[in-house]
Amino acid sequence: MTQNQNEWQTAGFATRAIHAGQEPDPQTGAVVVPIYQVSTYKQDGVGNLRNGYEYSRSGNPTRTAYEEALAAVEGAADAFAFATGLAAEDVILRSVLNPGDHVLVPNDAYGGTYRLINRVHTRWGITNTPVDLSDLDAVRAALTPTTRVIWVETPTNPLLNIADIEALAAIAHEAGALLVVDNTFATPYLQQPIALGADIVVHSTTKYIGGHSDVVGGAAMIAAGAKVPGSDESVAEAIGFLANAAGAVPGPFDAWLALRGLKTLAVRVNQHCDNAERVVEFLQDHPEVTEVLYPGLESHPHHAVAAKQMRRFGGMISFRTGSKESALQVVAKTKVFALAESLGGVESLIEHPGLMTHASVAGSALEVPEDLVRVSVGIEDADDLIEDLKQALS
Ligand SMILES: Cc1ncc(COP(=O)(O)O)c(C=O)c1O
């Protein structure tokens, strides 16, 4: 558990990402936080801990530095790092919900999120309703007296729908519920949910924050003063307790890799956006492409909301090809875009969500179209990316 460092609060985004929680090592002056590859810490007498460190499940200096940086870039009071994005989601939900509680989930959420809520948490008495979060009347209608969380993902994976964070925060708070925002696709650089009223932000840091496809991880960032619904307990304390009690924390090297990634988030994301805009332009004009899904397009149904709450529109694009066969052909033929799950790394990736990342929601309300292709646009030269898609679509 960390407290945001006041001294960096007024600095710009990139400065916070590079410096918050990352003072040069007091003993050696090392400008990069060391990897404290250690499980336990010598005590100066029973319970007399040095800087609070006792055992690395509970706390580790590399992880602390990373958590302070995470809190600083999201404008959060506290941040907790986890072994994966889903571990972060699981701890968030189990910290703030009790059996009998109800959750609203996006009807196009990441498949793994829905699987967790619908196939794991239901066994512990949590109910859920998938809802179109871009339809605020539908959201209000889906609330029940036991709704304790509205779970938001924006943009959504893989349909790139947009939800209005500010409007949903108002609806959640009026209903006595918390607003949790999965900010994985947007990144804290493009979108700041806490400033828009969110109580908790969650990330798969496996994606843009890590940024190099070399580490899996997750994070939960908590707004100042957030309370567990129906009680006086602080959300940060509840999450900190369960993170330690259940133990799905990242190891020191994983925390260090993600922290290194975070330092370059702003420059990488700007390049992802530049390249995505070029690729969108190309796809829109291509006769084999029947629809391009990208919130930066003025024709996107939620473009106005995206423009209100995002700095730019990100590096993720989905498109439709008219048939499952043609979609599968495209993903099989690219050479620069690697056929792989995941996203947000420097290298471009392509996938068929229906058979890959979202196979777990086949047959449910969250099933995705079979002719859908999703690309994570990397930071290679845009001309090479376009040439590659051109030959794959030919
Ligand atoms: C939007 C979103 N949230 C959460 C997750 C889960 O993260 P992880 O794979 O790190 O557990 C993913 C993974 O793809 C994702 O795309």
Coordinates of C-alpha atoms and ligand atoms in Angstrom, one line a residue:
M1 CA 0.0 0.0 0.0
T2 CA 1.3 3.4 -0.8
Q3 CA 0.5 7.1 -0.3
N4 CA 0.8 9.3 -3.4
Q5 CA 3.9 11.5 -3.1
N6 CA 2.7 15.1 -2.7
E7 CA 5.9 16.5 -4.2
W8 CA 5.1 15.1 -7.7
Q9 CA 1.4 15.9 -7.7
T10 CA 1.7 19.1 -9.6
A11 CA 4.2 17.8 -12.2
G12 CA 3.2 16.8 -15.7
F13 CA 2.3 13.2 -16.7
A14 CA 5.7 12.1 -18.0
T15 CA 7.6 13.7 -15.1
R16 CA 5.4 11.8 -12.6
A17 CA 5.8 8.5 -14.6
I18 CA 9.6 8.9 -14.5
H19 CA 10.1 10.3 -10.9
A20 CA 7.2 9.6 -8.5
G21 CA 8.3 7.0 -6.0
Q22 CA 11.7 6.7 -7.7
E23 CA 14.1 8.8 -5.7
P24 CA 17.8 7.9 -6.4
D25 CA 18.9 5.2 -4.0
P26 CA 20.0 7.0 -0.7
Q27 CA 23.0 4.7 -0.2
T28 CA 24.5 4.5 -3.8
G29 CA 22.8 7.2 -5.8
A30 CA 21.6 4.6 -8.3
V31 CA 19.1 6.6 -10.4
V32 CA 17.0 3.5 -11.1
V33 CA 15.1 1.7 -8.3
P34 CA 17.0 -1.6 -7.7
I35 CA 15.3 -5.0 -8.0
Y36 CA 15.0 -6.0 -4.3
Q37 CA 15.0 -9.8 -5.1
V38 CA 14.3 -10.8 -1.5
S39 CA 11.6 -12.5 0.4
T40 CA 12.3 -11.4 4.0
Y41 CA 13.9 -8.6 6.0
K42 CA 16.0 -8.5 9.1
Q43 CA 14.2 -7.0 12.1
D44 CA 16.0 -4.8 14.6
G45 CA 14.2 -6.6 17.5
V46 CA 10.9 -8.3 17.3
G47 CA 8.5 -6.2 15.2
N48 CA 11.0 -3.4 14.9
L49 CA 10.9 -3.2 11.1
R50 CA 13.1 -1.1 8.8
N51 CA 10.8 1.2 6.8
G52 CA 7.9 -1.3 7.5
Y53 CA 9.3 -4.1 5.5
E54 CA 8.7 -7.6 7.0
Y55 CA 8.0 -10.1 4.2
S56 CA 7.7 -9.6 0.4
R57 CA 4.1 -10.7 0.1
S58 CA 3.2 -7.8 2.3
G59 CA 5.7 -5.3 0.9
N60 CA 8.8 -5.0 -1.2
P61 CA 10.7 -1.8 -2.0
T62 CA 10.7 -2.3 -5.8
R63 CA 7.0 -2.9 -5.6
T64 CA 6.5 0.2 -3.4
A65 CA 8.3 2.4 -5.9
Y66 CA 6.1 1.0 -8.7
E67 CA 2.9 1.5 -6.7
E68 CA 3.8 5.1 -5.9
A69 CA 4.4 5.8 -9.6
L70 CA 1.1 4.1 -10.5
A71 CA -0.9 6.2 -8.0
A72 CA 0.8 9.3 -9.3
V73 CA 0.0 8.7 -12.9
E74 CA -3.7 7.9 -12.3
G75 CA -4.2 10.8 -9.8
A76 CA -5.0 8.2 -7.1
A77 CA -4.5 8.3 -3.4
D78 CA -3.3 4.6 -3.3
A79 CA -2.2 1.9 -5.7
F80 CA -1.7 -1.8 -5.4
A81 CA 0.2 -4.0 -7.9
F82 CA -1.0 -7.5 -8.7
A83 CA 0.4 -10.6 -10.4
T84 CA -2.1 -10.2 -13.3
G85 CA -4.9 -7.9 -14.3
L86 CA -7.5 -10.5 -13.4
A87 CA -6.0 -10.9 -10.0
A88 CA -6.4 -7.1 -9.5
E89 CA -10.1 -7.4 -10.6
D90 CA -10.7 -10.4 -8.3
V91 CA -9.3 -8.6 -5.3
I92 CA -11.2 -5.4 -6.1
L93 CA -14.5 -7.1 -6.3
R94 CA -14.1 -9.4 -3.4
S95 CA -13.0 -6.5 -1.2
V96 CA -16.1 -4.3 -1.9
L97 CA -18.8 -7.0 -2.4
N98 CA -20.6 -9.4 -0.1
P99 CA -22.8 -12.4 -1.0
G100 CA -26.2 -11.1 -2.2
D101 CA -24.6 -8.0 -3.9
H102 CA -25.2 -7.2 -7.6
V103 CA -22.8 -5.8 -10.3
L104 CA -23.6 -4.1 -13.6
V105 CA -21.1 -5.3 -16.2
P106 CA -20.6 -3.9 -19.8
N107 CA -22.3 -6.2 -22.3
D108 CA -19.1 -6.1 -24.3
A109 CA -16.5 -6.4 -21.5
Y110 CA -13.2 -8.2 -21.9
G111 CA -14.2 -11.9 -21.9
G112 CA -11.9 -12.8 -19.0
T113 CA -13.6 -10.1 -16.8
Y114 CA -17.0 -11.5 -17.6
R115 CA -15.8 -15.1 -17.0
L116 CA -14.5 -14.0 -13.6
I117 CA -17.7 -12.3 -12.5
N118 CA -20.1 -14.7 -14.2
R119 CA -18.5 -18.0 -13.5
V120 CA -16.4 -17.5 -10.4
H121 CA -18.1 -14.8 -8.3
T122 CA -21.6 -16.1 -8.9
R123 CA -20.5 -19.2 -6.9
W124 CA -20.1 -16.8 -3.9
G125 CA -23.6 -15.3 -4.3
I126 CA -22.7 -12.3 -6.4
T127 CA -25.2 -11.6 -9.3
N128 CA -24.6 -9.6 -12.4
T129 CA -26.4 -8.0 -15.3
P130 CA -24.7 -7.2 -18.6
V131 CA -25.8 -3.9 -19.9
D132 CA -25.0 -1.5 -22.7
L133 CA -23.1 1.2 -20.8
S134 CA -23.5 3.7 -23.6
D135 CA -27.3 3.7 -22.9
L136 CA -27.6 5.6 -19.6
D137 CA -31.4 4.8 -19.4
A138 CA -30.6 1.1 -19.8
V139 CA -28.0 1.5 -17.0
R140 CA -30.5 3.2 -14.6
A141 CA -33.1 0.5 -15.5
A142 CA -30.7 -2.3 -14.7
L143 CA -29.9 -1.1 -11.2
T144 CA -31.3 -3.1 -8.3
P145 CA -31.4 -2.3 -4.6
T146 CA -28.4 -4.5 -4.1
T147 CA -26.2 -3.0 -6.9
R148 CA -22.9 -2.1 -5.3
V149 CA -20.6 -1.8 -8.3
I150 CA -20.9 -0.5 -11.9
W151 CA -18.0 -2.0 -13.8
V152 CA -16.9 0.1 -16.7
E153 CA -14.5 -0.7 -19.5
T154 CA -13.9 2.2 -22.0
P155 CA -12.9 1.8 -24.8
T156 CA -14.1 -1.8 -24.6
N157 CA -12.2 -4.9 -25.7
P158 CA -12.7 -5.7 -28.6
L159 CA -15.6 -3.6 -29.9
L160 CA -14.1 -0.2 -29.0
N161 CA -17.3 1.1 -27.5
I162 CA -17.1 4.2 -25.2
A163 CA -18.9 4.7 -21.9
D164 CA -19.4 8.2 -20.4
I165 CA -17.3 7.9 -17.1
E166 CA -18.6 11.2 -15.6
A167 CA -22.3 10.3 -16.2
L168 CA -21.9 6.8 -15.0
A169 CA -20.1 8.0 -11.8
A170 CA -23.1 10.2 -11.0
I171 CA -25.5 7.3 -11.5
A172 CA -23.4 4.9 -9.4
H173 CA -23.0 7.4 -6.5
E174 CA -26.7 8.2 -6.5
A175 CA -27.4 4.4 -6.2
G176 CA -24.8 4.0 -3.4
A177 CA -22.6 2.0 -5.7
L178 CA -18.9 2.3 -6.6
L179 CA -17.7 3.1 -10.1
V180 CA -14.8 0.9 -11.2
V181 CA -13.1 1.7 -14.5
D182 CA -10.9 -0.7 -16.5
N183 CA -8.5 1.8 -18.1
T184 CA -6.3 -0.8 -19.8
F185 CA -7.1 0.3 -23.4
A186 CA -6.9 4.0 -22.8
T187 CA -4.0 4.1 -20.4
P188 CA -3.7 6.8 -17.7
Y189 CA -2.0 9.0 -20.3
L190 CA -5.1 9.2 -22.5
Q191 CA -7.8 9.1 -19.8
Q192 CA -8.0 9.9 -16.1
P193 CA -11.1 8.2 -14.7
I194 CA -10.6 9.3 -11.1
A195 CA -10.7 13.0 -12.1
L196 CA -14.0 12.1 -13.8
G197 CA -15.5 10.6 -10.6
A198 CA -14.4 7.0 -10.7
D199 CA -13.7 5.3 -7.3
I200 CA -11.3 2.6 -8.5
V201 CA -9.3 2.2 -11.7
V202 CA -8.0 -1.2 -12.7
H203 CA -5.4 -2.1 -15.3
S204 CA -4.0 -5.1 -17.0
T205 CA -0.4 -3.7 -16.8
T206 CA 0.5 -6.6 -19.1
K207 CA -0.6 -4.2 -21.9
Y208 CA 0.5 -0.5 -22.4
I209 CA 1.9 0.1 -18.9
G210 CA 4.4 -2.8 -19.3
G211 CA 4.5 -2.0 -22.9
H212 CA 7.0 -4.6 -24.2
S213 CA 5.1 -7.9 -24.1
D214 CA 7.6 -9.2 -21.5
V215 CA 5.6 -9.2 -18.3
V216 CA 2.1 -9.9 -17.0
G217 CA 0.6 -7.8 -14.2
G218 CA -2.3 -5.8 -12.9
A219 CA -3.0 -2.8 -10.8
A220 CA -5.7 -1.2 -8.7
M221 CA -5.7 2.6 -8.1
I222 CA -8.1 4.0 -5.5
A223 CA -9.6 7.6 -5.3
A224 CA -9.0 9.5 -2.0
G225 CA -11.8 8.8 0.5
A226 CA -13.5 5.9 -1.4
K227 CA -15.5 3.8 1.0
V228 CA -16.8 0.2 0.8
P229 CA -20.6 0.5 -0.1
G230 CA -22.8 0.4 3.0
S231 CA -19.9 0.8 5.5
D232 CA -17.3 3.2 6.7
E233 CA -14.4 0.9 5.7
S234 CA -11.9 2.5 3.3
V235 CA -11.6 0.8 -0.1
A236 CA -7.9 1.2 0.0
E237 CA -7.6 -0.6 3.3
A238 CA -10.0 -3.4 2.2
I239 CA -8.0 -4.0 -1.0
G240 CA -4.6 -3.7 0.8
F241 CA -5.9 -6.3 3.3
L242 CA -7.0 -8.8 0.7
A243 CA -4.0 -8.3 -1.5
N244 CA -1.9 -9.5 1.4
A245 CA -4.3 -12.1 2.7
A246 CA -4.8 -13.7 -0.7
G247 CA -1.3 -13.0 -1.9
A248 CA -1.6 -12.5 -5.7
V249 CA 1.3 -9.9 -5.7
P250 CA 3.9 -9.5 -8.5
G251 CA 7.5 -10.5 -7.8
P252 CA 10.2 -7.8 -7.6
F253 CA 11.5 -8.3 -11.2
D254 CA 7.9 -8.1 -12.6
A255 CA 7.3 -4.9 -10.7
W256 CA 10.6 -3.5 -11.9
L257 CA 9.9 -4.4 -15.6
A258 CA 6.4 -2.7 -15.4
L259 CA 7.9 0.4 -13.7
R260 CA 10.5 0.6 -16.5
G261 CA 7.7 0.4 -19.0
L262 CA 5.7 3.1 -17.2
K263 CA 8.5 5.6 -17.6
T264 CA 8.1 5.7 -21.4
L265 CA 4.3 5.4 -21.5
A266 CA 3.6 8.9 -22.8
V267 CA 6.0 8.8 -25.8
R268 CA 5.0 5.2 -26.7
V269 CA 1.2 6.0 -26.5
N270 CA 1.6 9.1 -28.7
Q271 CA 3.4 6.9 -31.3
H272 CA 0.7 4.2 -31.0
C273 CA -1.9 6.8 -31.7
D274 CA 0.0 8.3 -34.7
N275 CA 0.3 4.9 -36.2
A276 CA -3.3 3.9 -35.5
E277 CA -4.6 7.0 -37.2
R278 CA -2.7 6.1 -40.3
V279 CA -3.9 2.5 -40.2
V280 CA -7.5 3.6 -39.7
E281 CA -7.3 5.9 -42.7
F282 CA -6.0 2.9 -44.8
L283 CA -8.6 0.5 -43.6
Q284 CA -11.5 2.9 -44.2
D285 CA -10.7 3.1 -47.8
H286 CA -10.2 -0.7 -48.3
P287 CA -12.9 -2.5 -50.3
E288 CA -12.5 -5.8 -48.3
V289 CA -13.2 -4.0 -45.0
T290 CA -16.9 -3.6 -44.2
E291 CA -16.5 -1.6 -41.0
V292 CA -13.7 0.1 -39.0
L293 CA -14.3 0.4 -35.2
Y294 CA -12.1 3.2 -33.8
P295 CA -13.4 5.9 -31.3
G296 CA -11.3 8.6 -33.1
L297 CA -13.6 8.4 -36.2
E298 CA -16.2 11.1 -36.3
S299 CA -18.6 8.4 -37.5
H300 CA -18.1 6.3 -34.4
P301 CA -21.4 6.4 -32.4
H302 CA -19.7 7.5 -29.2
H303 CA -17.0 9.8 -30.7
A304 CA -18.3 12.9 -28.9
V305 CA -18.0 11.2 -25.5
A306 CA -14.5 9.8 -26.4
A307 CA -13.4 13.3 -27.4
K308 CA -14.6 14.7 -24.1
Q309 CA -12.8 12.3 -21.9
M310 CA -9.8 11.1 -23.9
R311 CA -6.6 13.0 -24.9
R312 CA -6.3 10.9 -28.0
F313 CA -8.0 7.6 -29.1
G314 CA -5.4 4.9 -28.6
G315 CA -3.6 2.2 -30.5
M316 CA -6.4 -0.4 -30.7
I317 CA -8.5 -0.9 -33.8
S318 CA -11.1 -3.5 -34.7
F319 CA -12.5 -4.1 -38.2
R320 CA -14.9 -6.4 -39.9
T321 CA -14.4 -8.2 -43.2
G322 CA -17.8 -9.6 -43.9
S323 CA -17.2 -13.3 -43.2
K324 CA -15.4 -15.5 -40.7
E325 CA -13.3 -17.1 -43.5
S326 CA -12.0 -13.7 -44.7
A327 CA -11.2 -12.6 -41.2
L328 CA -9.3 -15.8 -40.5
Q329 CA -7.4 -15.4 -43.8
V330 CA -6.3 -11.9 -42.9
V331 CA -5.0 -12.8 -39.4
A332 CA -3.1 -15.8 -41.0
K333 CA -1.4 -13.7 -43.7
T334 CA 0.2 -10.7 -41.9
K335 CA 3.9 -10.8 -41.3
V336 CA 4.7 -7.6 -39.3
F337 CA 1.5 -8.0 -37.2
A338 CA 2.1 -11.2 -35.2
L339 CA -0.9 -13.5 -34.7
A340 CA -1.1 -13.4 -31.0
E341 CA -3.4 -12.6 -28.0
S342 CA -2.6 -9.5 -25.8
L343 CA -2.0 -5.9 -26.8
G344 CA -0.3 -2.7 -26.0
G345 CA 3.3 -3.8 -26.7
V346 CA 5.7 -2.0 -29.0
E347 CA 5.2 -4.7 -31.6
S348 CA 2.0 -4.9 -33.7
L349 CA -0.4 -7.8 -33.0
I350 CA -3.4 -9.2 -34.8
E351 CA -6.1 -11.6 -33.6
H352 CA -9.5 -13.1 -34.2
P353 CA -11.4 -12.3 -31.0
G354 CA -14.2 -14.8 -31.6
L355 CA -11.8 -17.7 -31.5
M356 CA -9.1 -16.3 -29.4
T357 CA -9.4 -13.7 -26.6
H358 CA -13.2 -13.8 -26.4
A359 CA -13.7 -17.6 -27.0
S360 CA -14.7 -17.9 -23.3
V361 CA -17.9 -15.7 -23.9
A362 CA -19.1 -17.6 -27.0
G363 CA -22.9 -18.3 -26.6
S364 CA -23.3 -15.5 -24.0
A365 CA -24.6 -12.0 -24.2
L366 CA -21.0 -10.9 -24.8
E367 CA -20.3 -13.0 -27.9
V368 CA -18.4 -11.0 -30.6
P369 CA -19.0 -11.0 -34.4
E370 CA -17.3 -13.8 -36.2
D371 CA -15.9 -11.5 -38.9
L372 CA -14.2 -9.3 -36.4
V373 CA -10.4 -8.7 -36.5
R374 CA -8.6 -6.8 -33.7
V375 CA -5.3 -5.2 -34.1
S376 CA -2.9 -3.7 -31.5
V377 CA -1.0 -1.1 -33.6
G378 CA 2.6 -1.1 -32.5
I379 CA 5.3 1.6 -32.8
E380 CA 7.0 0.2 -36.0
D381 CA 7.0 2.4 -39.1
A382 CA 3.5 3.1 -40.1
D383 CA 4.3 2.5 -43.8
D384 CA 5.4 -1.0 -43.0
L385 CA 2.2 -1.7 -41.1
I386 CA 0.0 -0.5 -43.9
E387 CA 1.9 -2.5 -46.5
D388 CA 1.5 -5.6 -44.3
L389 CA -2.3 -5.2 -44.0
K390 CA -2.5 -4.4 -47.7
Q391 CA -0.9 -7.8 -48.7
A392 CA -3.0 -9.6 -46.0
L393 CA -6.3 -8.2 -47.3
S394 CA -5.5 -8.7 -51.0
Ligands
LIG1 C1 -9.4 -4.8 -20.9 C2 -8.7 -5.9 -20.2 N1 -8.9 -6.0 -18.8 C3 -8.3 -7.0 -18.1 C4 -7.5 -7.9 -18.7 C5 -6.9 -9.1 -17.9 O1 -5.6 -8.8 -17.7 P1 -4.5 -10.0 -17.5 O2 -4.4 -10.8 -18.8 O3 -3.2 -9.2 -17.2 O4 -4.9 -10.8 -16.3 C6 -7.3 -7.9 -20.1 C7 -6.5 -8.9 -20.8 O5 -6.5 -9.0 -22.0 C8 -7.9 -6.8 -20.8 O6 -7.8 -6.7 -22.2

